[in-house]
Amino acid sequence: MTGRGQTSAGDLLELVRSGRATTRGALQQATGLSRATVGQRLERLFRAGWLREGAGGPVGSPLGGRPSITLEFDDAHAVVLAADLDTRHARAALLSLNGEILAERSGALSVEDGPETVLAALGGWFAGLLAATGRPARAVCGIGLAVPGPVDSETGRVVQPPMMPGWDGYDIRGRLARAFTERTGAPQVPVLVDNDANLMAYGEQRAGHPDCSAFVLVKVSTGIGAGVVVDGSVYRGVDGGAGDIGHIRVGADALCRCGSQGCLAAVASGGAVARRLTEAGVPAGSGSDVRELLAAGHPEAVALAREAGRLVGDVLATVVTLLNPGVLMIAGDLAGTPFLTGVRELLYQRALPRSTAHLDVVTARLGERAALVGAGAQVVEYLYAPERAEARLLALGV
């Protein structure tokens, strides 16, 4: 904040939401605005229902006096919808603006059925979540969607996704916004789309490791992908392709779904382990089947998961050396002790000691809800960012 008189109501909201200034006096000091101007801009936020007064804060003067009234972001004025698509399964939720899951649904939904079918189904799921909680559809301020493929963040369209046939370049934002309106009758709302590993990383970092300035999450399920959060923001690369470690060549003679030979995902993903188990006489159709076998302690599944972990750990040694993260989180269907053991074996063997001296290698905390939490948080950060918040206030007529 520069202290210029042009500081908007959206800027004041950002100061309150971040906790950097939570009283009228603190806002004056942070912005250089007069008391009257701060009051005028706060009044707009109160009228929109975005701010509320909290309890009195500590007395600021040693001479005593009335405690300052604190200001709080009112997270009850709207809700967010989020969905997480896997290749054969989906999960959807209604969330408060502070990330609390208010209602949730999961079930079979195959991305191979195509975007029209899948997004229309999600519109129905969203309507059901609202009905279950008694929330009006007009309370929804935005929708977040996690998909198992690379996403161009500017357009919200997936770019040559290996596991999403028929989705390349499709207008996901527009179709999901229409599906929501068709099923609820409410006006269309903003839709944000991102890669599932990115949103899992964003959700997990904010929930469990907010002070970690370099955070990496690796999702190992049907495929393999990574999400990177640097200084609180998702790192996507120039067109959304960052973190696609599943298609790093590891020299194996195996055909990947992307059409190339020897990709990491072709030999170390949940899908690859499922295929090898089936070849060994243990039926497994997907990473979720492998997860169930691992939970039951099936010896062949345990051995193959550890072997897969070693292959992934070898690649992660390079990732850790390049990014120097403080936390490396393993998530997805294979995120259990056998796989984690394999990762650690090769990671600590191959990476430079300096790269791992301050590294925590952990498993996911939020589990299957991580992408939902991340998607919801991304929508809130987008909608209440200073410039966009100011535009929305003008649209509301306040």
mmCIF file of C-alpha atoms in Angstrom, residues 43 48 102 106 125 147 174 296 305 321 336 342-343 355:
data_model
loop_
_atom_site.group_PDB
_atom_site.id
_atom_site.type_symbol
_atom_site.label_atom_id
_atom_site.label_comp_id
_atom_site.label_asym_id
_atom_site.label_seq_id
_atom_site.Cartn_x
_atom_site.Cartn_y
_atom_site.Cartn_z
ATOM 1 C CA GLU A 43 -19.404 2.395 4.412
ATOM 2 C CA ALA A 48 -22.384 -4.556 0.328
ATOM 3 C CA LEU A 102 -21.023 -26.891 4.081
ATOM 4 C CA SER A 106 -19.126 -37.532 -4.714
ATOM 5 C CA TRP A 125 -24.922 -31.681 -8.470
ATOM 6 C CA VAL A 147 -9.437 -30.892 -13.788
ATOM 7 C CA GLY A 174 -18.871 -20.852 -20.289
ATOM 8 C CA ALA A 296 -5.700 -54.204 2.924
ATOM 9 C CA ALA A 305 3.859 -49.170 -4.775
ATOM 10 C CA THR A 321 17.306 -29.504 -6.354
ATOM 11 C CA GLY A 336 0.773 -44.281 1.714
ATOM 12 C CA GLY A 342 10.279 -45.579 -1.956
ATOM 13 C CA VAL A 343 10.259 -41.840 -2.637
ATOM 14 C CA SER A 355 18.553 -29.374 -0.989
#
